[in-house]
Amino acid sequence: GQQVMQIPQYQHVQEGEDFTTYCNSSTTLSNIQWYKQRPGGHPVFLIQLVKSGEVKKQKRLTFQFGEAKKNSSLHITATQTTDVGTYFCAGPFAGNEKLTFGTGTRLTIIP
Amino acid sequence: GAGVSQSPRYKVAKRGQDVALRCDPISGHVSLFWYQQALGQGPEFLTYFQNEAQLDKSGLPSDRFFAERPEGSVSTLKIQRTQQEDSAVYLCASSLLGTGYRVASYEQYFGPGTRLTVT
């Protein structure tokens, strides 16, 4: 079936190091959204990418959408303790209205 | 303004009991979504409303699950004869746009969720 996988599942980094999570879909996505979920919290929208090859930046966060619209990445530069949480990608498969969430990458920061 | 609210925040039910989970979306939001999130997993789509119309219920696990949004605002997710495998966090999300738009293309605002534990 259609699924969205993320790697790695877990990532532990020293504060100040960079972090990247990769999102791979089994089929083409209409767009890709990224959400952050703090421990014990609910998903919070970060950004949406729509165009093939699109790159967007939010301060220390850089988001990319692949040329084939089947993969995406989130890169955080110089992580801070406030970056702790699980990062999910999510997207509607082409022709579908509902969001399918990825498996998530849980980021922990070692101070 | 106020965000999405859900009640109760926590619910413990004995196996076989019926439960009702409530969602108050952001005022004026046309679209409303229900998700189920198991521990350590991503949210899984259950069902979706545009105003009072339930347009997609393909994610509901069984006919024990039922959702409604009779006046196009508040929504209730009902689970009949709860089973242990129903234990999860149930998330509600709302989105501003609706008919005529690709609703999955707009950000969703999530509520805090209801943690259901079936014993």
JSON list of C-alpha atoms in Angstrom, two decimals:
[
{"chain": "A", "resi": 1, "resn": "GLY", "atom": "CA", "xyz": [0.00, 0.00, 0.00]},
{"chain": "A", "resi": 2, "resn": "GLN", "atom": "CA", "xyz": [0.89, 3.66, -0.12]},
{"chain": "A", "resi": 3, "resn": "GLN", "atom": "CA", "xyz": [3.18, 4.64, 2.71]},
{"chain": "A", "resi": 4, "resn": "VAL", "atom": "CA", "xyz": [5.59, 7.32, 3.81]},
{"chain": "A", "resi": 5, "resn": "MET", "atom": "CA", "xyz": [8.78, 6.31, 5.58]},
{"chain": "A", "resi": 6, "resn": "GLN", "atom": "CA", "xyz": [11.25, 8.47, 7.46]},
{"chain": "A", "resi": 7, "resn": "ILE", "atom": "CA", "xyz": [14.83, 7.84, 8.45]},
{"chain": "A", "resi": 8, "resn": "PRO", "atom": "CA", "xyz": [16.35, 7.77, 10.90]},
{"chain": "A", "resi": 9, "resn": "GLN", "atom": "CA", "xyz": [13.74, 6.70, 13.43]},
{"chain": "A", "resi": 10, "resn": "TYR", "atom": "CA", "xyz": [15.78, 8.26, 16.25]},
{"chain": "A", "resi": 11, "resn": "GLN", "atom": "CA", "xyz": [18.60, 10.79, 16.28]},
{"chain": "A", "resi": 12, "resn": "HIS", "atom": "CA", "xyz": [20.64, 11.91, 19.27]},
{"chain": "A", "resi": 13, "resn": "VAL", "atom": "CA", "xyz": [22.87, 14.91, 18.66]},
{"chain": "A", "resi": 14, "resn": "GLN", "atom": "CA", "xyz": [25.06, 17.18, 20.73]},
{"chain": "A", "resi": 15, "resn": "GLU", "atom": "CA", "xyz": [23.69, 20.67, 21.05]},
{"chain": "A", "resi": 16, "resn": "GLY", "atom": "CA", "xyz": [25.10, 22.73, 18.23]},
{"chain": "A", "resi": 17, "resn": "GLU", "atom": "CA", "xyz": [25.40, 19.84, 15.79]},
{"chain": "A", "resi": 18, "resn": "ASP", "atom": "CA", "xyz": [23.35, 19.62, 12.63]},
{"chain": "A", "resi": 19, "resn": "PHE", "atom": "CA", "xyz": [20.40, 17.25, 12.11]},
{"chain": "A", "resi": 20, "resn": "THR", "atom": "CA", "xyz": [18.72, 15.87, 9.02]},
{"chain": "A", "resi": 21, "resn": "THR", "atom": "CA", "xyz": [15.64, 13.70, 8.58]},
{"chain": "A", "resi": 22, "resn": "TYR", "atom": "CA", "xyz": [14.65, 12.12, 5.29]},
{"chain": "A", "resi": 23, "resn": "CYS", "atom": "CA", "xyz": [11.15, 11.37, 4.08]},
{"chain": "A", "resi": 24, "resn": "ASN", "atom": "CA", "xyz": [10.41, 8.86, 1.31]},
{"chain": "A", "resi": 25, "resn": "SER", "atom": "CA", "xyz": [7.04, 8.12, -0.23]},
{"chain": "A", "resi": 26, "resn": "SER", "atom": "CA", "xyz": [6.07, 5.01, -2.15]},
{"chain": "A", "resi": 27, "resn": "THR", "atom": "CA", "xyz": [4.21, 7.14, -4.69]},
{"chain": "A", "resi": 28, "resn": "THR", "atom": "CA", "xyz": [4.04, 10.75, -5.86]},
{"chain": "A", "resi": 29, "resn": "LEU", "atom": "CA", "xyz": [2.76, 13.32, -3.39]},
{"chain": "A", "resi": 30, "resn": "SER", "atom": "CA", "xyz": [0.71, 16.38, -4.33]},
{"chain": "A", "resi": 31, "resn": "ASN", "atom": "CA", "xyz": [2.62, 18.39, -1.73]},
{"chain": "A", "resi": 32, "resn": "ILE", "atom": "CA", "xyz": [4.60, 17.76, 1.43]},
{"chain": "A", "resi": 33, "resn": "GLN", "atom": "CA", "xyz": [3.97, 19.23, 4.85]},
{"chain": "A", "resi": 34, "resn": "TRP", "atom": "CA", "xyz": [6.22, 19.06, 7.89]},
{"chain": "A", "resi": 35, "resn": "TYR", "atom": "CA", "xyz": [4.98, 18.96, 11.47]},
{"chain": "A", "resi": 36, "resn": "LYS", "atom": "CA", "xyz": [6.79, 19.00, 14.81]},
{"chain": "A", "resi": 37, "resn": "GLN", "atom": "CA", "xyz": [5.43, 17.22, 17.86]},
{"chain": "A", "resi": 38, "resn": "ARG", "atom": "CA", "xyz": [7.00, 17.96, 21.23]},
{"chain": "A", "resi": 39, "resn": "PRO", "atom": "CA", "xyz": [6.97, 15.17, 23.83]},
{"chain": "A", "resi": 40, "resn": "GLY", "atom": "CA", "xyz": [3.44, 14.95, 25.22]},
{"chain": "A", "resi": 41, "resn": "GLY", "atom": "CA", "xyz": [2.21, 17.52, 22.73]},
{"chain": "A", "resi": 42, "resn": "HIS", "atom": "CA", "xyz": [0.33, 17.59, 19.47]},
{"chain": "A", "resi": 43, "resn": "PRO", "atom": "CA", "xyz": [1.61, 18.06, 15.91]},
{"chain": "A", "resi": 44, "resn": "VAL", "atom": "CA", "xyz": [2.30, 21.67, 14.96]},
{"chain": "A", "resi": 45, "resn": "PHE", "atom": "CA", "xyz": [2.55, 22.72, 11.32]},
{"chain": "A", "resi": 46, "resn": "LEU", "atom": "CA", "xyz": [5.98, 23.94, 10.21]},
{"chain": "A", "resi": 47, "resn": "ILE", "atom": "CA", "xyz": [5.81, 24.37, 6.46]},
{"chain": "A", "resi": 48, "resn": "GLN", "atom": "CA", "xyz": [4.37, 23.17, 3.15]},
{"chain": "A", "resi": 49, "resn": "LEU", "atom": "CA", "xyz": [6.24, 22.55, -0.11]},
{"chain": "A", "resi": 50, "resn": "VAL", "atom": "CA", "xyz": [4.33, 22.22, -3.34]},
{"chain": "A", "resi": 51, "resn": "LYS", "atom": "CA", "xyz": [6.66, 22.46, -6.32]},
{"chain": "A", "resi": 52, "resn": "SER", "atom": "CA", "xyz": [9.07, 19.85, -7.58]},
{"chain": "A", "resi": 53, "resn": "GLY", "atom": "CA", "xyz": [12.59, 20.67, -6.37]},
{"chain": "A", "resi": 54, "resn": "GLU", "atom": "CA", "xyz": [11.35, 23.41, -4.03]},
{"chain": "A", "resi": 55, "resn": "VAL", "atom": "CA", "xyz": [13.58, 24.59, -1.18]},
{"chain": "A", "resi": 56, "resn": "LYS", "atom": "CA", "xyz": [12.37, 26.71, 1.71]},
{"chain": "A", "resi": 57, "resn": "LYS", "atom": "CA", "xyz": [14.19, 28.06, 4.74]},
{"chain": "A", "resi": 58, "resn": "GLN", "atom": "CA", "xyz": [12.95, 29.06, 8.16]},
{"chain": "A", "resi": 59, "resn": "LYS", "atom": "CA", "xyz": [15.83, 30.45, 10.21]},
{"chain": "A", "resi": 60, "resn": "ARG", "atom": "CA", "xyz": [17.94, 27.35, 11.02]},
{"chain": "A", "resi": 61, "resn": "LEU", "atom": "CA", "xyz": [15.56, 24.94, 9.24]},
{"chain": "A", "resi": 62, "resn": "THR", "atom": "CA", "xyz": [15.88, 24.05, 5.54]},
{"chain": "A", "resi": 63, "resn": "PHE", "atom": "CA", "xyz": [13.21, 22.01, 3.77]},
{"chain": "A", "resi": 64, "resn": "GLN", "atom": "CA", "xyz": [13.53, 20.36, 0.37]},
{"chain": "A", "resi": 65, "resn": "PHE", "atom": "CA", "xyz": [11.02, 18.63, -1.90]},
{"chain": "A", "resi": 66, "resn": "GLY", "atom": "CA", "xyz": [12.45, 16.16, -4.37]},
{"chain": "A", "resi": 67, "resn": "GLU", "atom": "CA", "xyz": [12.28, 16.50, -8.14]},
{"chain": "A", "resi": 68, "resn": "ALA", "atom": "CA", "xyz": [10.00, 13.48, -8.44]},
{"chain": "A", "resi": 69, "resn": "LYS", "atom": "CA", "xyz": [7.82, 14.70, -5.52]},
{"chain": "A", "resi": 70, "resn": "LYS", "atom": "CA", "xyz": [8.40, 11.40, -3.75]},
{"chain": "A", "resi": 71, "resn": "ASN", "atom": "CA", "xyz": [10.94, 12.49, -1.17]},
{"chain": "A", "resi": 72, "resn": "SER", "atom": "CA", "xyz": [11.75, 15.38, 1.10]},
{"chain": "A", "resi": 73, "resn": "SER", "atom": "CA", "xyz": [14.22, 16.38, 3.76]},
{"chain": "A", "resi": 74, "resn": "LEU", "atom": "CA", "xyz": [14.42, 18.65, 6.77]},
{"chain": "A", "resi": 75, "resn": "HIS", "atom": "CA", "xyz": [17.81, 19.94, 7.87]},
{"chain": "A", "resi": 76, "resn": "ILE", "atom": "CA", "xyz": [18.39, 21.81, 11.11]},
{"chain": "A", "resi": 77, "resn": "THR", "atom": "CA", "xyz": [21.63, 23.74, 11.52]},
{"chain": "A", "resi": 78, "resn": "ALA", "atom": "CA", "xyz": [23.23, 24.17, 14.95]},
{"chain": "A", "resi": 79, "resn": "THR", "atom": "CA", "xyz": [20.55, 22.39, 16.95]},
{"chain": "A", "resi": 80, "resn": "GLN", "atom": "CA", "xyz": [19.23, 23.88, 20.17]},
{"chain": "A", "resi": 81, "resn": "THR", "atom": "CA", "xyz": [17.42, 22.25, 23.09]},
{"chain": "A", "resi": 82, "resn": "THR", "atom": "CA", "xyz": [14.18, 23.78, 21.84]},
{"chain": "A", "resi": 83, "resn": "ASP", "atom": "CA", "xyz": [14.44, 21.60, 18.72]},
{"chain": "A", "resi": 84, "resn": "VAL", "atom": "CA", "xyz": [13.67, 18.47, 20.74]},
{"chain": "A", "resi": 85, "resn": "GLY", "atom": "CA", "xyz": [10.66, 16.55, 19.44]},
{"chain": "A", "resi": 86, "resn": "THR", "atom": "CA", "xyz": [9.45, 14.26, 16.71]},
{"chain": "A", "resi": 87, "resn": "TYR", "atom": "CA", "xyz": [9.41, 15.57, 13.16]},
{"chain": "A", "resi": 88, "resn": "PHE", "atom": "CA", "xyz": [6.80, 14.20, 10.79]},
{"chain": "A", "resi": 89, "resn": "CYS", "atom": "CA", "xyz": [6.45, 14.69, 7.10]},
{"chain": "A", "resi": 90, "resn": "ALA", "atom": "CA", "xyz": [2.94, 14.32, 5.69]},
{"chain": "A", "resi": 91, "resn": "GLY", "atom": "CA", "xyz": [1.39, 14.55, 2.30]},
{"chain": "A", "resi": 92, "resn": "PRO", "atom": "CA", "xyz": [-1.61, 13.73, 0.20]},
{"chain": "A", "resi": 93, "resn": "PHE", "atom": "CA", "xyz": [-0.98, 11.14, -2.49]},
{"chain": "A", "resi": 94, "resn": "ALA", "atom": "CA", "xyz": [-1.86, 12.47, -5.91]},
{"chain": "A", "resi": 95, "resn": "GLY", "atom": "CA", "xyz": [-5.61, 12.41, -6.39]},
{"chain": "A", "resi": 96, "resn": "ASN", "atom": "CA", "xyz": [-6.27, 11.98, -2.69]},
{"chain": "A", "resi": 97, "resn": "GLU", "atom": "CA", "xyz": [-7.38, 14.58, -0.16]},
{"chain": "A", "resi": 98, "resn": "LYS", "atom": "CA", "xyz": [-6.25, 13.01, 3.10]},
{"chain": "A", "resi": 99, "resn": "LEU", "atom": "CA", "xyz": [-2.84, 13.45, 4.69]},
{"chain": "A", "resi": 100, "resn": "THR", "atom": "CA", "xyz": [-0.64, 10.41, 5.15]},
{"chain": "A", "resi": 101, "resn": "PHE", "atom": "CA", "xyz": [1.92, 10.96, 7.88]},
{"chain": "A", "resi": 102, "resn": "GLY", "atom": "CA", "xyz": [5.42, 9.59, 7.81]},
{"chain": "A", "resi": 103, "resn": "THR", "atom": "CA", "xyz": [6.83, 7.35, 10.52]},
{"chain": "A", "resi": 104, "resn": "GLY", "atom": "CA", "xyz": [8.58, 10.28, 12.19]},
{"chain": "A", "resi": 105, "resn": "THR", "atom": "CA", "xyz": [12.09, 11.03, 13.42]},
{"chain": "A", "resi": 106, "resn": "ARG", "atom": "CA", "xyz": [12.54, 11.60, 17.10]},
{"chain": "A", "resi": 107, "resn": "LEU", "atom": "CA", "xyz": [15.27, 14.14, 17.87]},
{"chain": "A", "resi": 108, "resn": "THR", "atom": "CA", "xyz": [16.91, 14.35, 21.26]},
{"chain": "A", "resi": 109, "resn": "ILE", "atom": "CA", "xyz": [19.59, 16.88, 22.15]},
{"chain": "A", "resi": 110, "resn": "ILE", "atom": "CA", "xyz": [22.52, 16.18, 24.44]},
{"chain": "A", "resi": 111, "resn": "PRO", "atom": "CA", "xyz": [23.32, 19.47, 26.19]},
{"chain": "B", "resi": 1, "resn": "GLY", "atom": "CA", "xyz": [-8.04, 33.36, 19.10]},
{"chain": "B", "resi": 2, "resn": "ALA", "atom": "CA", "xyz": [-8.70, 29.98, 20.64]},
{"chain": "B", "resi": 3, "resn": "GLY", "atom": "CA", "xyz": [-7.23, 26.91, 19.04]},
{"chain": "B", "resi": 4, "resn": "VAL", "atom": "CA", "xyz": [-8.74, 23.48, 18.58]},
{"chain": "B", "resi": 5, "resn": "SER", "atom": "CA", "xyz": [-9.98, 22.02, 21.84]},
{"chain": "B", "resi": 6, "resn": "GLN", "atom": "CA", "xyz": [-10.77, 18.43, 22.69]},
{"chain": "B", "resi": 7, "resn": "SER", "atom": "CA", "xyz": [-12.47, 16.78, 25.63]},
{"chain": "B", "resi": 8, "resn": "PRO", "atom": "CA", "xyz": [-11.94, 14.82, 27.66]},
{"chain": "B", "resi": 9, "resn": "ARG", "atom": "CA", "xyz": [-8.16, 14.97, 27.66]},
{"chain": "B", "resi": 10, "resn": "TYR", "atom": "CA", "xyz": [-7.95, 11.54, 29.23]},
{"chain": "B", "resi": 11, "resn": "LYS", "atom": "CA", "xyz": [-10.44, 8.70, 29.19]},
{"chain": "B", "resi": 12, "resn": "VAL", "atom": "CA", "xyz": [-10.20, 5.30, 30.80]},
{"chain": "B", "resi": 13, "resn": "ALA", "atom": "CA", "xyz": [-12.82, 2.82, 29.65]},
{"chain": "B", "resi": 14, "resn": "LYS", "atom": "CA", "xyz": [-13.43, -0.76, 30.50]},
{"chain": "B", "resi": 15, "resn": "ARG", "atom": "CA", "xyz": [-13.48, -3.12, 27.57]},
{"chain": "B", "resi": 16, "resn": "GLY", "atom": "CA", "xyz": [-16.94, -3.18, 26.06]},
{"chain": "B", "resi": 17, "resn": "GLN", "atom": "CA", "xyz": [-17.92, 0.35, 27.12]},
{"chain": "B", "resi": 18, "resn": "ASP", "atom": "CA", "xyz": [-18.92, 3.03, 24.66]},
{"chain": "B", "resi": 19, "resn": "VAL", "atom": "CA", "xyz": [-17.00, 6.33, 24.59]},
{"chain": "B", "resi": 20, "resn": "ALA", "atom": "CA", "xyz": [-17.61, 9.72, 22.99]},
{"chain": "B", "resi": 21, "resn": "LEU", "atom": "CA", "xyz": [-14.78, 12.12, 22.22]},
{"chain": "B", "resi": 22, "resn": "ARG", "atom": "CA", "xyz": [-15.50, 15.76, 21.45]},
{"chain": "B", "resi": 23, "resn": "CYS", "atom": "CA", "xyz": [-13.70, 18.22, 19.21]},
{"chain": "B", "resi": 24, "resn": "ASP", "atom": "CA", "xyz": [-14.24, 21.98, 19.02]},
{"chain": "B", "resi": 25, "resn": "PRO", "atom": "CA", "xyz": [-12.48, 23.26, 15.89]},
{"chain": "B", "resi": 26, "resn": "ILE", "atom": "CA", "xyz": [-11.26, 26.78, 15.31]},
{"chain": "B", "resi": 27, "resn": "SER", "atom": "CA", "xyz": [-14.26, 29.01, 14.61]},
{"chain": "B", "resi": 28, "resn": "GLY", "atom": "CA", "xyz": [-14.93, 29.33, 10.90]},
{"chain": "B", "resi": 29, "resn": "HIS", "atom": "CA", "xyz": [-12.81, 26.35, 9.86]},
{"chain": "B", "resi": 30, "resn": "VAL", "atom": "CA", "xyz": [-14.61, 24.37, 7.21]},
{"chain": "B", "resi": 31, "resn": "SER", "atom": "CA", "xyz": [-12.65, 21.14, 7.31]},
{"chain": "B", "resi": 32, "resn": "LEU", "atom": "CA", "xyz": [-12.26, 18.82, 10.28]},
{"chain": "B", "resi": 33, "resn": "PHE", "atom": "CA", "xyz": [-10.15, 15.69, 10.53]},
{"chain": "B", "resi": 34, "resn": "TRP", "atom": "CA", "xyz": [-9.85, 12.88, 13.06]},
{"chain": "B", "resi": 35, "resn": "TYR", "atom": "CA", "xyz": [-6.63, 10.91, 13.51]},
{"chain": "B", "resi": 36, "resn": "GLN", "atom": "CA", "xyz": [-5.55, 8.02, 15.69]},
{"chain": "B", "resi": 37, "resn": "GLN", "atom": "CA", "xyz": [-2.00, 8.06, 17.05]},
{"chain": "B", "resi": 38, "resn": "ALA", "atom": "CA", "xyz": [-0.56, 4.98, 18.65]},
{"chain": "B", "resi": 39, "resn": "LEU", "atom": "CA", "xyz": [2.44, 5.32, 20.95]},
{"chain": "B", "resi": 40, "resn": "GLY", "atom": "CA", "xyz": [5.59, 6.06, 18.98]},
{"chain": "B", "resi": 41, "resn": "GLN", "atom": "CA", "xyz": [3.74, 6.25, 15.66]},
{"chain": "B", "resi": 42, "resn": "GLY", "atom": "CA", "xyz": [2.58, 9.01, 13.35]},
{"chain": "B", "resi": 43, "resn": "PRO", "atom": "CA", "xyz": [-1.06, 10.11, 13.24]},
{"chain": "B", "resi": 44, "resn": "GLU", "atom": "CA", "xyz": [-3.25, 7.85, 11.12]},
{"chain": "B", "resi": 45, "resn": "PHE", "atom": "CA", "xyz": [-6.20, 9.33, 9.26]},
{"chain": "B", "resi": 46, "resn": "LEU", "atom": "CA", "xyz": [-9.63, 8.21, 10.40]},
{"chain": "B", "resi": 47, "resn": "THR", "atom": "CA", "xyz": [-12.20, 10.50, 8.80]},
{"chain": "B", "resi": 48, "resn": "TYR", "atom": "CA", "xyz": [-12.77, 13.96, 7.32]},
{"chain": "B", "resi": 49, "resn": "PHE", "atom": "CA", "xyz": [-15.64, 16.47, 7.22]},
{"chain": "B", "resi": 50, "resn": "GLN", "atom": "CA", "xyz": [-16.33, 19.51, 5.13]},
{"chain": "B", "resi": 51, "resn": "ASN", "atom": "CA", "xyz": [-18.88, 21.44, 7.14]},
{"chain": "B", "resi": 52, "resn": "GLU", "atom": "CA", "xyz": [-21.42, 18.80, 8.17]},
{"chain": "B", "resi": 53, "resn": "ALA", "atom": "CA", "xyz": [-20.68, 16.41, 5.31]},
{"chain": "B", "resi": 54, "resn": "GLN", "atom": "CA", "xyz": [-18.49, 13.42, 6.04]},
{"chain": "B", "resi": 55, "resn": "LEU", "atom": "CA", "xyz": [-16.54, 13.13, 2.79]},
{"chain": "B", "resi": 56, "resn": "ASP", "atom": "CA", "xyz": [-14.09, 10.40, 3.68]},
{"chain": "B", "resi": 57, "resn": "LYS", "atom": "CA", "xyz": [-14.35, 7.75, 6.38]},
{"chain": "B", "resi": 58, "resn": "SER", "atom": "CA", "xyz": [-12.00, 5.26, 4.82]},
{"chain": "B", "resi": 59, "resn": "GLY", "atom": "CA", "xyz": [-9.68, 5.26, 7.83]},
{"chain": "B", "resi": 60, "resn": "LEU", "atom": "CA", "xyz": [-12.22, 4.18, 10.42]},
{"chain": "B", "resi": 61, "resn": "PRO", "atom": "CA", "xyz": [-10.94, 0.78, 11.66]},
{"chain": "B", "resi": 62, "resn": "SER", "atom": "CA", "xyz": [-14.32, -0.89, 12.06]},
{"chain": "B", "resi": 63, "resn": "ASP", "atom": "CA", "xyz": [-18.03, -0.24, 12.23]},
{"chain": "B", "resi": 64, "resn": "ARG", "atom": "CA", "xyz": [-17.61, 0.35, 15.95]},
{"chain": "B", "resi": 65, "resn": "PHE", "atom": "CA", "xyz": [-16.23, 3.77, 15.08]},
{"chain": "B", "resi": 66, "resn": "PHE", "atom": "CA", "xyz": [-18.64, 6.52, 14.16]},
{"chain": "B", "resi": 67, "resn": "ALA", "atom": "CA", "xyz": [-18.11, 10.27, 13.70]},
{"chain": "B", "resi": 68, "resn": "GLU", "atom": "CA", "xyz": [-20.50, 13.14, 13.23]},
{"chain": "B", "resi": 69, "resn": "ARG", "atom": "CA", "xyz": [-20.49, 16.90, 12.82]},
{"chain": "B", "resi": 70, "resn": "PRO", "atom": "CA", "xyz": [-24.20, 17.72, 12.63]},
{"chain": "B", "resi": 71, "resn": "GLU", "atom": "CA", "xyz": [-24.00, 21.52, 12.50]},
{"chain": "B", "resi": 72, "resn": "GLY", "atom": "CA", "xyz": [-20.68, 21.84, 10.76]},
{"chain": "B", "resi": 73, "resn": "SER", "atom": "CA", "xyz": [-18.83, 22.92, 13.87]},
{"chain": "B", "resi": 74, "resn": "VAL", "atom": "CA", "xyz": [-18.34, 20.61, 16.87]},
{"chain": "B", "resi": 75, "resn": "SER", "atom": "CA", "xyz": [-17.59, 17.00, 16.05]},
{"chain": "B", "resi": 76, "resn": "THR", "atom": "CA", "xyz": [-17.91, 13.82, 18.07]},
{"chain": "B", "resi": 77, "resn": "LEU", "atom": "CA", "xyz": [-16.05, 10.57, 17.54]},
{"chain": "B", "resi": 78, "resn": "LYS", "atom": "CA", "xyz": [-17.87, 7.66, 19.10]},
{"chain": "B", "resi": 79, "resn": "ILE", "atom": "CA", "xyz": [-16.39, 4.23, 19.71]},
{"chain": "B", "resi": 80, "resn": "GLN", "atom": "CA", "xyz": [-18.76, 1.46, 20.61]},
{"chain": "B", "resi": 81, "resn": "ARG", "atom": "CA", "xyz": [-17.83, -1.67, 22.56]},
{"chain": "B", "resi": 82, "resn": "THR", "atom": "CA", "xyz": [-14.25, -0.51, 23.07]},
{"chain": "B", "resi": 83, "resn": "GLN", "atom": "CA", "xyz": [-11.42, -3.01, 22.70]},
{"chain": "B", "resi": 84, "resn": "GLN", "atom": "CA", "xyz": [-7.88, -2.88, 24.06]},
{"chain": "B", "resi": 85, "resn": "GLU", "atom": "CA", "xyz": [-6.52, -2.20, 20.58]},
{"chain": "B", "resi": 86, "resn": "ASP", "atom": "CA", "xyz": [-8.50, 1.05, 20.57]},
{"chain": "B", "resi": 87, "resn": "SER", "atom": "CA", "xyz": [-6.12, 2.48, 23.19]},
{"chain": "B", "resi": 88, "resn": "ALA", "atom": "CA", "xyz": [-4.41, 5.45, 21.56]},
{"chain": "B", "resi": 89, "resn": "VAL", "atom": "CA", "xyz": [-4.42, 9.23, 21.38]},
{"chain": "B", "resi": 90, "resn": "TYR", "atom": "CA", "xyz": [-7.25, 10.55, 19.23]},
{"chain": "B", "resi": 91, "resn": "LEU", "atom": "CA", "xyz": [-6.35, 13.82, 17.55]},
{"chain": "B", "resi": 92, "resn": "CYS", "atom": "CA", "xyz": [-8.70, 16.28, 15.95]},
{"chain": "B", "resi": 93, "resn": "ALA", "atom": "CA", "xyz": [-7.50, 18.87, 13.44]},
{"chain": "B", "resi": 94, "resn": "SER", "atom": "CA", "xyz": [-9.24, 21.66, 11.57]},
{"chain": "B", "resi": 95, "resn": "SER", "atom": "CA", "xyz": [-8.39, 23.54, 8.43]},
{"chain": "B", "resi": 96, "resn": "LEU", "atom": "CA", "xyz": [-9.76, 26.81, 7.11]},
{"chain": "B", "resi": 97, "resn": "LEU", "atom": "CA", "xyz": [-10.64, 25.96, 3.55]},
{"chain": "B", "resi": 98, "resn": "GLY", "atom": "CA", "xyz": [-13.14, 23.54, 2.14]},
{"chain": "B", "resi": 99, "resn": "THR", "atom": "CA", "xyz": [-15.29, 23.01, -0.92]},
{"chain": "B", "resi": 100, "resn": "GLY", "atom": "CA", "xyz": [-13.54, 23.69, -4.18]},
{"chain": "B", "resi": 101, "resn": "TYR", "atom": "CA", "xyz": [-10.08, 23.58, -2.66]},
{"chain": "B", "resi": 102, "resn": "ARG", "atom": "CA", "xyz": [-7.57, 20.83, -2.26]},
{"chain": "B", "resi": 103, "resn": "VAL", "atom": "CA", "xyz": [-8.11, 20.72, 1.47]},
{"chain": "B", "resi": 104, "resn": "ALA", "atom": "CA", "xyz": [-5.11, 18.53, 2.06]},
{"chain": "B", "resi": 105, "resn": "SER", "atom": "CA", "xyz": [-3.02, 21.36, 0.68]},
{"chain": "B", "resi": 106, "resn": "TYR", "atom": "CA", "xyz": [-3.60, 23.63, 3.62]},
{"chain": "B", "resi": 107, "resn": "GLU", "atom": "CA", "xyz": [-2.16, 23.47, 7.09]},
{"chain": "B", "resi": 108, "resn": "GLN", "atom": "CA", "xyz": [-4.06, 21.65, 9.73]},
{"chain": "B", "resi": 109, "resn": "TYR", "atom": "CA", "xyz": [-4.34, 22.90, 13.30]},
{"chain": "B", "resi": 110, "resn": "PHE", "atom": "CA", "xyz": [-4.32, 20.09, 15.80]},
{"chain": "B", "resi": 111, "resn": "GLY", "atom": "CA", "xyz": [-6.01, 19.89, 19.17]},
{"chain": "B", "resi": 112, "resn": "PRO", "atom": "CA", "xyz": [-4.26, 18.47, 22.25]},
{"chain": "B", "resi": 113, "resn": "GLY", "atom": "CA", "xyz": [-5.82, 15.04, 21.74]},
{"chain": "B", "resi": 114, "resn": "THR", "atom": "CA", "xyz": [-7.73, 12.63, 23.92]},
{"chain": "B", "resi": 115, "resn": "ARG", "atom": "CA", "xyz": [-5.72, 9.78, 25.38]},
{"chain": "B", "resi": 116, "resn": "LEU", "atom": "CA", "xyz": [-7.98, 6.73, 25.50]},
{"chain": "B", "resi": 117, "resn": "THR", "atom": "CA", "xyz": [-6.96, 3.76, 27.61]},
{"chain": "B", "resi": 118, "resn": "VAL", "atom": "CA", "xyz": [-9.09, 0.63, 27.43]},
{"chain": "B", "resi": 119, "resn": "THR", "atom": "CA", "xyz": [-8.59, -1.77, 30.31]}
]
